[in-house]
Amino acid sequence: MTYMPEFSTPDTDGFFHGFGGMYLPEELKNVMHEIAAAYAEIKDTPKFKQELAHYLTEYVGRETPLYFAERLSKELGGAKIYLKREDLCHTGAHKINNVMGQILLARHMGKKRIIAETGAGQHGVATATGAALLGMKCRIYMGEEDTKRQELNVFRMKMLGAEVVPVMKGQRTLSDAVDAALEDLIQNYKDTFYLVGSAVGPHPYPMIVRDFQSVIGKESRRQILEHENRLPDYAVACVGGGSNAIGLFSGFVKDPSVRLVGVEAAGKGLDTGEHCATMTKGKPGYLHGAYTYLLQDDKGNPALTHSISAGLDYPGVGAEHSMLKETGRAVYETATDQEAVEACLALSRIEGIIPALESSHALAYTMKLAKTLDQEKIIVMCLSGRGDKDVHILQQAINF
Ligand SMILES: *Cc1c(COP(=O)(O)O)cnc(C)c1O
């Protein structure tokens, strides 16, 4: 569970090669130091490791298979494609891995109340699930616009016993929800834990989220060695904030022969301005307490972004990905809305698996790549989630 490559452990101030950090008011910095200290204290204890392993096995349903997509590989005529089936996790995506870790950390710290923010609602649902499981109070902040766009997820969160607070400030979307959650934390940090959903934000979150998602990479590495008796040539994952990607990459980052590829959303096209290809088109700046790659407008404010997949629709990216890009250890490619929809349909028809639209971005790139490679090459791709949540969007995009 705690495979942590030295390569990417941040320094004590939470910097990855100059990216990340804690750019916050003093009172919030103290809260972050408290979380970092509590995490350092428990993360390697047998009790915490056993507790987490118990919930991951018995509740989340790990380990997830590493599935050889034989028909898809044959059809493309190139490399062998293996899919890490995070879509089979309870709640339908990888997000629950991180929720379980953080909520157990919160309980260890004596916190009674969980807050989170959510854009598409997927992290809100995962957090509400974990809070229900451990009997903790849960409040989810969500921009009012998003509550309208994601009505079903709002309903799910309420079913799970969470309170959903629509945020009426600013654009009434994700960034405003983050601000509201941070304000709540300043007021209530004594009994409240802020559960962050991706490998973003101030230290120690990018490190903690990576560690909890590293189970993806750890399992994948062992499974591909079992299947093929060798490491893959490529490890590919989609990148929103970057948590499923950093989880997968962490298993291979120390193996120089494995190429790491993150796939961002090119939306309607990289030249249209309607995308969220942060690393491909952005430049370093400050967002939500961290220095990281960022899509910015002319004035340096976070840009408005677009993707057909709500889970990739974020103007920033995790600090560690900024480092991996800068050092050249990982490369970042893109896929458009259209390419993602086509890949989603292909996997549905050829393998009987309907992938999430986020994961379909990684798949679109993987399929393109596989065709260019010899048949003995191996690609491991993280299938971060299942597509049930996306069928109403797909209905509008596909004509049968
Ligand atoms: C939220 C989400 C993502 C994007 O988040 P990362 O932190 O970049 O992993 C990807 N896939 C699915 C299915 C999601 O729900």
PDB file of C-alpha atoms and ligand atoms in Angstrom, residues 93-95 122 198 238-244 311-312 356 358 384-385, ligand 1:
ATOM      1  CA  ALA A  93     -14.215   4.686 -10.275  1.00  0.00           C
ATOM      2  CA  HIS A  94     -10.822   5.037  -8.627  1.00  0.00           C
ATOM      3  CA  LYS A  95     -11.874   8.013  -6.467  1.00  0.00           C
ATOM      4  CA  GLN A 122     -18.243  12.104  -8.650  1.00  0.00           C
ATOM      5  CA  SER A 198      -7.458  14.696  -6.678  1.00  0.00           C
ATOM      6  CA  CYS A 238      -6.102  10.308 -18.342  1.00  0.00           C
ATOM      7  CA  VAL A 239      -5.282  13.474 -16.421  1.00  0.00           C
ATOM      8  CA  GLY A 240      -7.821  15.785 -14.816  1.00  0.00           C
ATOM      9  CA  GLY A 241      -6.235  16.766 -11.519  1.00  0.00           C
ATOM     10  CA  GLY A 242      -4.019  13.759 -12.067  1.00  0.00           C
ATOM     11  CA  SER A 243      -4.836  11.271  -9.303  1.00  0.00           C
ATOM     12  CA  ASN A 244      -5.477   8.074 -11.278  1.00  0.00           C
ATOM     13  CA  GLY A 311     -14.074  14.920 -14.412  1.00  0.00           C
ATOM     14  CA  LEU A 312     -11.299  16.319 -16.615  1.00  0.00           C
ATOM     15  CA  ALA A 356     -16.223   6.635 -18.389  1.00  0.00           C
ATOM     16  CA  GLU A 358     -12.629  10.562 -18.720  1.00  0.00           C
ATOM     17  CA  SER A 384     -10.358   4.933 -14.287  1.00  0.00           C
ATOM     18  CA  GLY A 385     -14.145   4.529 -14.245  1.00  0.00           C
TER      19      GLY A 385
HETATM   20  C1  LIG B   1     -12.646  12.280 -11.508  1.00  0.00           C
HETATM   21  C2  LIG B   1     -12.300  11.301 -12.538  1.00  0.00           C
HETATM   22  C3  LIG B   1     -11.121  11.415 -13.313  1.00  0.00           C
HETATM   23  C4  LIG B   1     -10.177  12.564 -13.212  1.00  0.00           C
HETATM   24  O1  LIG B   1      -9.542  12.713 -11.995  1.00  0.00           O
HETATM   25  P1  LIG B   1      -7.985  12.403 -11.793  1.00  0.00           P
HETATM   26  O2  LIG B   1      -7.725  12.992 -10.454  1.00  0.00           O
HETATM   27  O3  LIG B   1      -7.237  13.100 -12.876  1.00  0.00           O
HETATM   28  O4  LIG B   1      -7.806  10.945 -11.832  1.00  0.00           O
HETATM   29  C5  LIG B   1     -10.826  10.414 -14.220  1.00  0.00           C
HETATM   30  N1  LIG B   1     -11.663   9.372 -14.408  1.00  0.00           N
HETATM   31  C6  LIG B   1     -12.804   9.235 -13.705  1.00  0.00           C
HETATM   32  C7  LIG B   1     -13.682   8.055 -13.981  1.00  0.00           C
HETATM   33  C8  LIG B   1     -13.178  10.191 -12.757  1.00  0.00           C
HETATM   34  O5  LIG B   1     -14.315  10.049 -12.073  1.00  0.00           O
END
